[in-house]
Amino acid sequence: MNFTQNKISFIEYLPAVFSGFLLTLTFPKTGFHWLAWVALVPVLVSIAGSKEKKPMHGRKAFNAGLAVGMAHFLTLLYWIVNTVTVYGGIPWFLALSILFVLSFYLALYTAVFTLVIARFKYDSLFMPLKAAALWVGLEYLRSFLFTGFPWGILGYSQYMNTTLIQIADVTGVYGVSFIIVFFNCVVAMVWCLAKERGNLQVADDIKRSCEQLQLVKISGMKKIVLSLITLVLVLGTVSGYGKIRLACIDQAMKQSEKKVVAVVQGNIRQDLKWDAAFKEKTIKKYCSLSRQAGMYIPSVCKEAGLDAPLVNLKATGNLKAKGNLKVTRKKLDCVCESLNGQQELPDLIVWPETALPFYYTWDKQYSDMVDACIREIKTCFLIGSPAFKPFEDGYELYNRAFMINRFGVITGQYDKIHLVPFGEYVPFGEYLSFLGKLTAQAGDFTPGSKAAEPLLFKDAKAGVLICFEIIFPSLAGRVVKNGADILVTITNDAWFGLTSAPYQHFSMAVFRAVENRRAVARAANTGISGFIDPCGRIGKTTALYEEKYLTQSVACLKNRTFYTSFGDLFALICLCFIVIEQLLLKNIVHPDESAAEIFFPRQEALFRNAKNPTSWATHLRRDTPQNKVFRECPICGAR
């Protein structure tokens, strides 16, 4: 008996588990982003119940949401196991425990979501609105509670949907999450209403009382139509706004000042990165790639088979000796184009997070090598390096980015503000210090100043975000508010290996570009490096684990978006709305109500209040003023 009951209970939660797997498939690297629009439908329909199955309430609804979250986050964050075992030296069974605990914590948010929506009236036209607001409110809480972990926000799944994500300059990524959940809820509601309307064949004694039951004020068909019309209007408005904003920003980009930025991907293996014997090789590799990035190589030179510009006629070679007039003419063209393009030297060359495996300025031998490289190339550099600040009784470590001018002089620096918990520091250290860090090579860092001032280079300002910081919208908004013309993010994703994590990490940068209307340049040690324009369109990118540099002209916009000015106001409004709705409004369902009370609230109330009722139909047959009101069917008009 117990085995049968457990089997039935497991089957009951299969739709929730299926929804969790669908959610994971919407994110990179799988990238079936269109599945996000129906991923929640199975669990929503399951919670609503049917004629054969009672709706879920209380503990069952909570468990369904927990099943969604566990299935989703265990498969989305699987790469954590590889990171902490390879680079933290933690046994695999402990690594699995860490993944399970983190997934369980994140799944609590989806569990609260399903617990609350189980109390909503599924036939209410406001149900999708309230459910979407609830989802956004919970995502917003997840972004800052316990230091915050907004990885896997539903809106990020649509980073390739350029038109849709333009609303992020008002609502942030949460607006996209809102639209997705709203769509899912409308689909689920229409499904439930259509199914309920087809299931009006109830008991014979009820049929004799009324040909069709009075369901609600508005008929099921009208609600279906109104729901679909609302959905079309919402999607049409968002799409229209997206197209208008794309046209406006494209025009602004054409008229804006441009800066040429180069990003360098050194592809340094993590197990060799901090090896003392490998330091000089690391510097030489980055300098070599930077020299190539510092050269303006016209396309005609590449057509001539040249990997460097020609700046004098002697370099073209002897016509007779070559015997190939076509190639030689191309070389002559290469000389002209090279001479005309000397001013195309990058305005800024960016190296990744902790590209220098030593303390820059303190280790004189290696620092001099870097400075000589910079003076040779004659442009500004943004370089990641560990740094420390000594005190009489100790020192503080920082994860730092240095802005260095063409003369090798430091003109600014940025220290990472939001550190990775258990990776770069131990939260609540005085109580949890025994846990240590998950990645022993990372160091015990101190957070930088929260002022987040941009760094100046050649009459432009770069807002710097280091690694994990790119997933926090408020940090990018703060530095843009302080005057940044472009956003530069440097990272070391070697920890992730060949998993989907680097792709997930890169996708979040798209929203920082749209939210603030700033171009994003990204330099990663092992990839993905690349560029994103202020509309969220991805430009040049590198593959994982390749040595490469990329150069691209980026627009320096000055305008400030609504999101930059007011931050996550939309998410905060959603959170406040749902809290007030739950505390003050009365249009929610009591946890122990049945399906009849969800879809037929007034009739069921009469039934519950009747004295010694034998059936609902018996009560409806009674000649009372209330029943006279209820007997006209809004669907067919029958009495």
XYZ file of C-alpha atoms in Angstrom:
639
model
C 0.000 0.000 0.000
C 2.790 2.411 0.949
C 4.667 1.574 -2.246
C 1.563 2.255 -4.330
C 0.919 5.527 -2.551
C 4.547 6.628 -3.049
C 4.322 5.729 -6.728
C 1.157 7.766 -7.141
C 2.749 10.662 -5.263
C 5.826 10.565 -7.530
C 3.693 10.538 -10.674
C 1.781 13.520 -9.325
C 4.976 15.617 -9.412
C 6.199 14.498 -12.847
C 4.769 17.601 -14.594
C 6.714 19.776 -12.138
C 9.958 17.905 -12.824
C 9.283 18.197 -16.555
C 8.856 21.974 -16.173
C 12.214 22.128 -14.393
C 13.988 20.340 -17.238
C 12.304 22.582 -19.806
C 13.529 25.670 -17.947
C 17.127 24.450 -18.127
C 16.834 23.792 -21.871
C 15.985 27.466 -22.446
C 19.450 28.616 -21.299
C 22.807 28.395 -23.081
C 24.491 26.136 -24.068
C 21.419 24.162 -25.196
C 19.744 27.415 -26.160
C 16.170 26.287 -26.901
C 15.081 29.731 -25.734
C 11.604 29.377 -27.251
C 10.788 26.681 -24.685
C 10.691 29.363 -21.982
C 7.263 30.418 -23.279
C 5.701 27.078 -22.301
C 8.130 25.691 -19.712
C 5.901 26.521 -16.731
C 2.648 25.327 -18.295
C 2.929 21.673 -17.098
C 3.346 22.608 -13.441
C 0.691 25.346 -13.600
C -1.886 23.003 -15.120
C -0.942 20.314 -12.615
C -1.526 22.687 -9.694
C -4.898 23.761 -11.119
C -6.142 20.189 -11.122
C -8.911 18.706 -13.237
C -12.163 16.794 -12.995
C -10.243 13.607 -12.195
C -7.582 15.223 -9.985
C -7.972 17.687 -7.181
C -5.961 20.925 -7.373
C -2.814 21.186 -5.307
C -2.772 23.329 -2.177
C -0.499 23.798 0.788
C 2.245 21.241 1.101
C 1.570 19.606 -2.267
C 1.805 22.921 -4.110
C 5.013 23.743 -2.240
C 6.491 20.337 -3.110
C 5.604 20.827 -6.764
C 7.543 24.102 -6.841
C 10.431 22.435 -5.023
C 10.472 19.723 -7.682
C 10.573 22.380 -10.430
C 13.459 24.187 -8.779
C 15.517 21.096 -7.968
C 15.148 19.684 -11.488
C 16.044 23.073 -12.965
C 18.977 24.199 -10.836
C 20.624 20.777 -10.500
C 20.844 20.602 -14.297
C 21.621 24.305 -14.817
C 24.435 24.547 -12.241
C 25.968 21.086 -12.710
C 29.313 22.745 -13.567
C 29.834 23.642 -9.883
C 30.872 20.034 -9.216
C 33.720 20.225 -11.745
C 34.895 23.611 -10.444
C 35.159 22.688 -6.775
C 36.618 19.228 -7.361
C 39.290 20.258 -9.886
C 40.300 23.610 -8.382
C 39.152 23.257 -4.791
C 40.446 19.755 -4.179
C 37.087 18.759 -2.707
C 35.971 15.094 -3.031
C 33.232 14.544 -5.559
C 30.636 13.447 -2.965
C 31.137 16.716 -1.068
C 30.970 18.642 -4.332
C 27.630 16.992 -5.089
C 26.449 17.986 -1.614
C 27.372 21.618 -2.314
C 25.431 21.522 -5.596
C 22.451 19.923 -3.873
C 22.375 22.468 -1.028
C 22.642 25.452 -3.395
C 19.972 24.010 -5.691
C 17.685 23.369 -2.726
C 18.075 26.977 -1.570
C 17.266 28.324 -5.049
C 14.369 25.874 -5.396
C 12.734 27.394 -2.318
C 11.886 30.443 -4.436
C 9.995 28.374 -7.007
C 8.349 26.486 -4.133
C 7.036 29.753 -2.687
C 5.837 30.706 -6.164
C 3.718 27.578 -6.604
C 2.501 27.718 -3.001
C 1.097 31.222 -3.508
C -0.340 30.785 -6.996
C -2.227 27.725 -5.752
C -4.297 30.235 -3.791
C -5.182 32.289 -6.876
C -8.445 31.878 -8.765
C -7.416 30.294 -12.031
C -10.464 31.691 -13.808
C -9.557 35.268 -12.879
C -8.297 37.498 -15.656
C -5.837 38.944 -13.133
C -4.219 35.590 -12.377
C -1.432 35.901 -15.035
C -0.657 39.434 -13.880
C -0.381 38.405 -10.234
C 1.641 35.279 -11.009
C 4.114 37.220 -13.172
C 4.511 39.871 -10.453
C 5.078 37.133 -7.878
C 7.771 35.459 -9.990
C 9.583 38.772 -10.571
C 9.359 39.679 -6.883
C 10.976 36.377 -5.911
C 13.727 36.757 -8.537
C 14.409 40.225 -7.171
C 14.722 38.880 -3.625
C 17.114 36.202 -4.869
C 19.358 38.902 -6.352
C 20.380 40.281 -2.972
C 19.384 37.926 -0.132
C 22.405 36.199 1.471
C 24.801 38.254 -0.735
C 22.664 37.466 -3.799
C 22.875 34.884 -6.586
C 20.857 36.054 -9.616
C 22.254 33.331 -11.888
C 19.577 31.771 -14.069
C 17.058 34.639 -13.972
C 14.384 33.527 -16.452
C 14.710 36.645 -18.624
C 18.323 35.787 -19.467
C 17.088 32.893 -21.591
C 15.941 35.434 -24.209
C 19.294 37.178 -24.697
C 19.168 36.396 -28.447
C 15.667 37.857 -28.837
C 16.868 41.378 -29.633
C 13.455 42.987 -30.123
C 11.933 41.608 -26.932
C 14.806 42.510 -24.611
C 14.695 46.229 -25.463
C 12.230 46.722 -22.582
C 15.191 46.058 -20.276
C 16.171 49.749 -20.495
C 13.034 50.393 -18.404
C 12.407 47.213 -16.420
C 15.761 45.462 -16.434
C 15.946 41.728 -17.079
C 12.971 41.318 -14.727
C 10.627 42.809 -17.326
C 11.497 39.987 -19.716
C 10.883 37.440 -16.949
C 7.506 39.097 -16.333
C 6.436 38.738 -19.980
C 7.512 35.079 -20.112
C 5.641 34.095 -16.934
C 2.603 36.128 -18.029
C 2.556 34.194 -21.315
C 2.885 30.837 -19.528
C 0.045 31.675 -17.173
C -2.286 32.774 -19.960
C -1.620 29.524 -21.808
C -2.253 27.504 -18.630
C -5.398 29.469 -17.802
C -6.819 29.084 -21.302
C -6.052 25.369 -21.145
C -7.854 25.003 -17.803
C -10.854 27.092 -18.852
C -11.217 25.266 -22.155
C -10.964 21.912 -20.432
C -13.435 22.928 -17.717
C -15.876 24.189 -20.318
C -15.690 20.834 -22.029
C -16.281 19.049 -18.739
C -19.643 20.568 -17.906
C -21.227 17.114 -18.111
C -21.718 16.657 -14.379
C -23.960 14.473 -12.264
C -27.528 13.790 -13.417
C -29.084 15.385 -10.369
C -27.266 18.646 -11.163
C -28.402 18.485 -14.799
C -31.996 18.248 -13.674
C -31.569 21.386 -11.586
C -30.008 23.449 -14.358
C -29.089 22.601 -17.924
C -25.762 24.408 -17.506
C -24.208 25.483 -14.199
C -23.712 29.176 -13.481
C -19.903 29.293 -13.346
C -18.779 32.890 -12.983
C -19.958 36.314 -14.037
C -18.052 36.161 -17.299
C -18.422 32.967 -19.309
C -15.481 30.650 -19.857
C -15.375 31.415 -23.572
C -15.357 35.148 -22.986
C -12.505 34.752 -20.533
C -10.525 32.720 -23.022
C -11.030 35.375 -25.681
C -10.211 38.236 -23.313
C -7.094 36.444 -22.084
C -5.809 35.919 -25.604
C -6.581 39.504 -26.581
C -4.699 40.754 -23.522
C -1.756 38.549 -24.390
C -1.648 39.828 -27.975
C -1.816 43.432 -26.771
C 1.011 42.918 -24.288
C 3.266 41.173 -26.809
C 2.402 43.725 -29.484
C 3.241 46.616 -27.179
C 6.563 45.069 -26.149
C 7.447 44.254 -29.753
C 6.515 47.742 -30.932
C 8.557 49.349 -28.171
C 11.510 47.149 -29.078
C 11.460 48.132 -32.748
C 11.161 51.834 -31.938
C 14.035 51.705 -29.453
C 16.240 49.759 -31.859
C 15.769 52.444 -34.496
C 16.468 55.255 -31.998
C 19.595 53.661 -30.536
C 20.952 52.769 -33.977
C 20.618 56.423 -34.966
C 22.290 57.546 -31.744
C 25.169 55.123 -32.366
C 25.776 56.553 -35.831
C 26.068 60.058 -34.412
C 28.118 59.126 -31.324
C 31.848 59.252 -30.709
C 33.614 55.951 -31.398
C 36.512 54.287 -29.631
C 38.518 51.332 -30.923
C 38.876 48.670 -28.236
C 40.885 45.451 -28.372
C 40.337 42.495 -26.041
C 43.066 39.912 -25.538
C 42.367 36.265 -24.688
C 45.591 34.646 -23.447
C 44.153 31.168 -22.840
C 46.333 30.472 -19.797
C 45.630 27.119 -18.168
C 44.366 27.516 -14.628
C 46.748 24.904 -13.236
C 49.704 26.852 -14.725
C 48.439 30.365 -14.122
C 50.097 30.818 -10.727
C 53.168 28.701 -11.461
C 56.253 30.877 -10.815
C 58.079 29.289 -13.764
C 55.274 30.288 -16.112
C 55.034 34.004 -15.212
C 57.415 35.259 -17.888
C 55.753 33.132 -20.575
C 52.377 34.558 -19.579
C 53.615 38.137 -19.931
C 55.247 37.418 -23.300
C 52.082 35.783 -24.601
C 49.879 38.756 -23.664
C 52.419 41.233 -25.037
C 52.666 39.335 -28.325
C 48.889 39.274 -28.783
C 48.701 42.963 -27.809
C 51.315 43.899 -30.421
C 49.203 42.202 -33.051
C 46.108 43.963 -31.760
C 48.019 47.252 -31.838
C 48.685 46.905 -35.544
C 46.208 48.203 -38.080
C 46.069 45.453 -40.695
C 43.865 46.464 -43.674
C 41.853 43.751 -45.375
C 43.870 44.197 -48.572
C 46.989 43.157 -46.619
C 45.260 39.986 -45.490
C 44.249 39.286 -49.100
C 47.929 39.550 -50.043
C 48.745 36.903 -47.468
C 50.297 39.322 -44.996
C 49.785 39.197 -41.232
C 51.211 42.685 -40.648
C 50.869 46.098 -42.274
C 53.477 47.359 -44.778
C 54.642 50.917 -44.220
C 57.352 51.320 -46.918
C 57.789 50.491 -50.591
C 60.882 48.326 -50.000
C 58.691 45.849 -48.185
C 56.731 45.115 -51.375
C 59.606 43.107 -52.864
C 60.945 42.917 -56.396
C 58.333 42.766 -59.165
C 60.473 40.674 -61.500
C 61.638 38.408 -58.733
C 58.115 37.734 -57.584
C 56.747 37.345 -61.082
C 53.223 37.908 -59.778
C 51.904 41.350 -60.709
C 48.521 40.810 -59.029
C 49.995 39.970 -55.620
C 52.536 42.785 -55.850
C 49.836 45.327 -56.641
C 47.977 44.117 -53.599
C 51.128 44.702 -51.593
C 51.358 48.231 -52.996
C 47.741 48.790 -51.987
C 48.606 47.382 -48.576
C 51.321 50.010 -48.174
C 48.873 52.826 -48.977
C 46.172 51.485 -46.723
C 48.654 50.876 -43.917
C 49.999 54.413 -44.115
C 46.475 55.841 -44.152
C 45.410 53.662 -41.255
C 48.098 54.453 -38.739
C 45.559 56.341 -36.626
C 43.531 53.134 -36.208
C 45.648 52.015 -33.258
C 43.254 50.793 -30.519
C 42.346 53.427 -27.971
C 42.247 50.733 -25.294
C 43.643 47.201 -25.037
C 42.030 45.013 -22.380
C 43.594 42.030 -20.619
C 41.468 39.607 -18.549
C 40.952 39.332 -14.803
C 44.229 38.578 -12.946
C 46.021 38.335 -16.307
C 49.193 39.211 -14.379
C 50.029 36.333 -12.016
C 51.968 38.627 -9.679
C 51.536 41.884 -7.770
C 51.877 44.571 -10.417
C 54.122 47.507 -9.338
C 55.497 45.451 -6.407
C 57.285 42.767 -8.411
C 59.673 45.069 -10.286
C 61.164 42.588 -12.768
C 57.850 41.467 -14.239
C 56.212 44.873 -13.891
C 58.990 46.428 -15.978
C 58.349 43.881 -18.722
C 54.682 44.881 -18.821
C 55.490 48.607 -18.812
C 57.995 48.182 -21.670
C 55.310 46.402 -23.700
C 52.830 49.220 -23.087
C 55.335 51.934 -24.045
C 56.197 50.030 -27.202
C 52.575 49.745 -28.353
C 51.800 53.351 -27.281
C 48.196 53.095 -26.194
C 46.111 52.709 -23.021
C 45.817 49.328 -21.303
C 43.308 47.932 -18.805
C 44.944 45.010 -17.015
C 43.686 42.673 -14.299
C 46.066 41.860 -11.461
C 45.985 40.890 -7.787
C 46.980 43.736 -5.472
C 47.465 44.330 -1.778
C 47.496 47.196 0.692
C 49.962 46.802 3.568
C 49.291 47.810 7.151
C 51.418 47.742 10.256
C 49.767 44.554 11.448
C 48.956 42.931 8.108
C 47.609 43.580 4.638
C 44.450 43.480 2.518
C 44.207 41.667 -0.826
C 42.254 43.101 -3.776
C 41.124 41.788 -7.143
C 42.122 44.864 -9.141
C 42.021 46.334 -12.636
C 44.696 48.925 -13.513
C 44.198 51.616 -16.161
C 47.645 52.420 -17.600
C 48.402 55.137 -20.164
C 50.774 54.915 -23.143
C 53.745 55.933 -20.979
C 53.251 53.060 -18.536
C 51.802 55.310 -15.841
C 48.825 54.111 -13.770
C 45.981 56.616 -14.218
C 43.275 54.768 -12.320
C 42.315 51.525 -10.659
C 39.179 49.595 -9.776
C 38.882 46.993 -7.019
C 36.249 44.296 -7.319
C 33.270 45.138 -5.097
C 31.072 42.036 -5.159
C 33.270 39.065 -4.365
C 32.395 35.419 -5.014
C 31.230 33.777 -1.750
C 33.446 30.861 -0.705
C 35.603 31.565 -3.784
C 37.172 34.929 -3.004
C 36.062 35.215 0.597
C 34.123 33.338 3.275
C 30.866 35.143 4.159
C 30.225 35.636 7.870
C 33.879 34.687 8.271
C 33.971 34.805 12.063
C 31.273 32.123 12.157
C 31.966 30.110 8.983
C 35.735 30.336 8.661
C 36.009 26.586 9.257
C 34.386 26.022 5.841
C 37.266 27.642 3.980
C 37.124 28.580 0.281
C 35.944 26.257 -2.454
C 38.789 27.298 -4.774
C 42.055 27.442 -2.877
C 43.886 29.456 -5.571
C 41.511 32.435 -5.449
C 42.776 34.241 -2.346
C 41.084 35.998 0.567
C 40.094 39.284 -1.029
C 38.711 42.493 0.404
C 35.856 44.262 -1.444
C 36.673 47.594 -3.067
C 34.978 50.956 -2.630
C 31.286 50.995 -3.513
C 31.722 54.360 -5.255
C 32.418 52.439 -8.517
C 34.045 55.323 -10.374
C 34.749 54.782 -14.105
C 38.338 54.879 -15.388
C 39.442 57.541 -17.886
C 41.206 56.706 -21.159
C 41.641 59.031 -24.160
C 38.701 61.333 -23.360
C 36.372 58.407 -22.639
C 35.361 56.628 -19.439
C 35.256 52.860 -18.967
C 33.020 51.326 -16.328
C 34.816 48.203 -15.113
C 33.108 45.035 -13.855
C 35.194 42.073 -12.788
C 33.941 38.527 -13.404
C 30.947 37.734 -11.157
C 29.938 41.417 -11.005
C 28.433 41.376 -14.501
C 25.477 39.322 -13.225
C 24.440 42.129 -10.846
C 22.485 44.824 -12.742
C 22.821 47.386 -9.958
C 26.633 47.447 -10.210
C 26.577 48.202 -13.931
C 23.884 50.843 -13.408
C 25.916 52.503 -10.657
C 29.076 52.883 -12.739
C 27.108 54.198 -15.738
C 25.338 56.674 -13.486
C 28.811 57.838 -12.456
C 29.642 58.689 -16.065
C 30.868 55.542 -17.863
C 30.712 55.745 -21.682
C 31.324 52.027 -22.208
C 31.295 48.946 -19.971
C 34.345 46.691 -19.798
C 34.113 43.335 -18.060
C 37.195 41.223 -17.419
C 36.934 37.656 -16.225
C 38.698 34.350 -15.792
C 36.252 31.602 -16.727
C 38.916 28.902 -16.777
C 37.283 27.594 -13.577
C 34.286 26.439 -15.615
C 36.068 24.221 -18.111
C 34.189 23.100 -21.208
C 30.771 23.366 -19.576
C 27.793 25.587 -20.327
C 28.774 28.066 -17.586
C 30.916 30.364 -19.816
C 27.992 30.674 -22.245
C 25.542 31.411 -19.434
C 27.963 33.980 -17.984
C 28.414 35.738 -21.340
C 24.662 35.894 -22.017
C 24.064 38.040 -18.935
C 26.353 40.777 -20.281
C 23.860 41.321 -23.110
C 21.321 42.705 -20.638
C 23.840 45.061 -19.014
C 24.341 46.598 -22.465
C 20.606 47.059 -23.092
C 19.706 48.213 -19.572
C 22.197 51.069 -19.678
C 22.585 51.565 -23.458
C 26.334 51.094 -23.263
C 28.590 48.979 -25.441
C 30.215 46.095 -23.588
C 33.760 44.822 -24.212
C 34.554 41.491 -22.553
C 38.021 40.011 -22.084
C 38.134 36.459 -20.715
C 41.218 34.370 -20.030
C 39.900 31.266 -21.803
C 36.777 32.740 -23.426
C 34.240 33.885 -24.252
C 35.699 37.286 -25.186
C 33.803 39.674 -27.416
C 31.730 42.784 -27.924
C 28.058 43.686 -27.440
C 26.526 46.886 -28.798
C 24.077 49.116 -26.845
C 21.139 47.313 -28.457
C 22.292 43.948 -27.109
C 23.515 42.649 -30.459
C 26.559 40.411 -30.117
C 29.501 41.423 -32.306
C 32.829 39.653 -32.658
C 33.401 36.779 -30.218
C 36.060 34.157 -29.555
C 35.694 30.448 -29.021
C 36.624 28.780 -25.753
C 40.260 27.890 -25.160
C 41.934 29.732 -28.019
C 44.659 32.377 -28.042
C 43.196 35.343 -29.820
C 42.617 39.071 -29.840
C 39.623 40.970 -31.191
C 39.410 44.611 -32.201
C 36.195 46.533 -32.719
C 34.995 50.124 -32.841
C 32.406 50.760 -30.133
C 29.935 53.608 -29.682
C 30.278 55.839 -26.626
C 26.722 56.888 -25.774
C 26.020 59.545 -23.166
C 22.277 59.229 -22.610
C 20.937 57.808 -19.343
C 18.115 55.259 -19.462
C 15.160 54.978 -17.108
C 16.715 51.823 -15.700
C 20.064 53.509 -15.083
C 18.329 56.305 -13.179
C 15.858 54.257 -11.140
C 17.344 50.756 -11.062
C 15.089 47.809 -10.244
C 12.000 49.942 -9.608
C 9.834 47.648 -11.725
C 10.899 44.566 -9.737
C 10.346 46.412 -6.472
C 6.831 47.434 -7.567
C 6.062 43.799 -8.435
C 7.251 42.662 -5.021
C 5.249 45.319 -3.177
C 2.158 44.624 -5.279
C 2.124 40.923 -4.542
C 2.779 41.424 -0.820
C -0.093 43.935 -0.538
C -2.367 41.726 -2.622
C -1.760 38.770 -0.362
C -2.120 40.712 2.867
C -5.063 42.971 2.101
C -7.163 41.720 -0.796
C -9.796 39.044 -0.361
C -9.863 37.459 -3.813
C -7.703 34.508 -2.833
C -8.710 30.972 -2.137
C -8.407 29.277 1.223
C -5.743 26.539 1.168
C -8.174 23.702 1.866
C -10.721 24.640 -0.809
C -11.616 22.172 -3.512
C -11.632 22.575 -7.290
C -15.303 23.500 -7.112
C -14.462 26.402 -4.825
C -11.882 27.668 -7.313
C -14.130 27.584 -10.355
C -17.610 27.843 -8.704
C -17.002 29.943 -5.554
C -20.505 31.345 -5.002
C -22.348 28.083 -5.561
C -19.979 26.177 -3.311
C -20.416 28.781 -0.597
C -24.174 28.166 -0.633
C -23.584 24.438 -0.541
C -21.259 24.695 2.477
C -23.780 26.852 4.358
C -26.831 24.678 3.660
C -28.306 22.707 6.555
C -27.867 18.946 6.213
C -27.184 19.102 2.462
C -27.361 15.811 0.622
C -25.865 17.202 -2.539
C -25.083 20.468 -4.225
C -27.797 19.751 -6.790
C -30.406 19.301 -4.037
C -29.551 22.692 -2.685
C -29.684 24.284 -6.130
C -33.204 22.843 -6.680
C -34.489 24.739 -3.667
C -36.611 27.719 -4.597
C -34.533 30.447 -2.974
C -33.855 33.995 -4.200
C -30.138 33.215 -4.451
C -30.689 30.181 -6.665
C -32.988 32.141 -8.991
C -30.083 34.473 -9.634
C -27.714 31.610 -10.379
C -29.869 29.538 -12.714
C -29.334 31.470 -15.941
C -26.267 30.067 -17.639
C -23.894 32.764 -18.939
C -22.531 30.405 -21.590
C -25.729 29.439 -23.381
C -28.378 31.574 -21.648
C -30.401 28.530 -20.582
C -32.343 28.571 -17.309
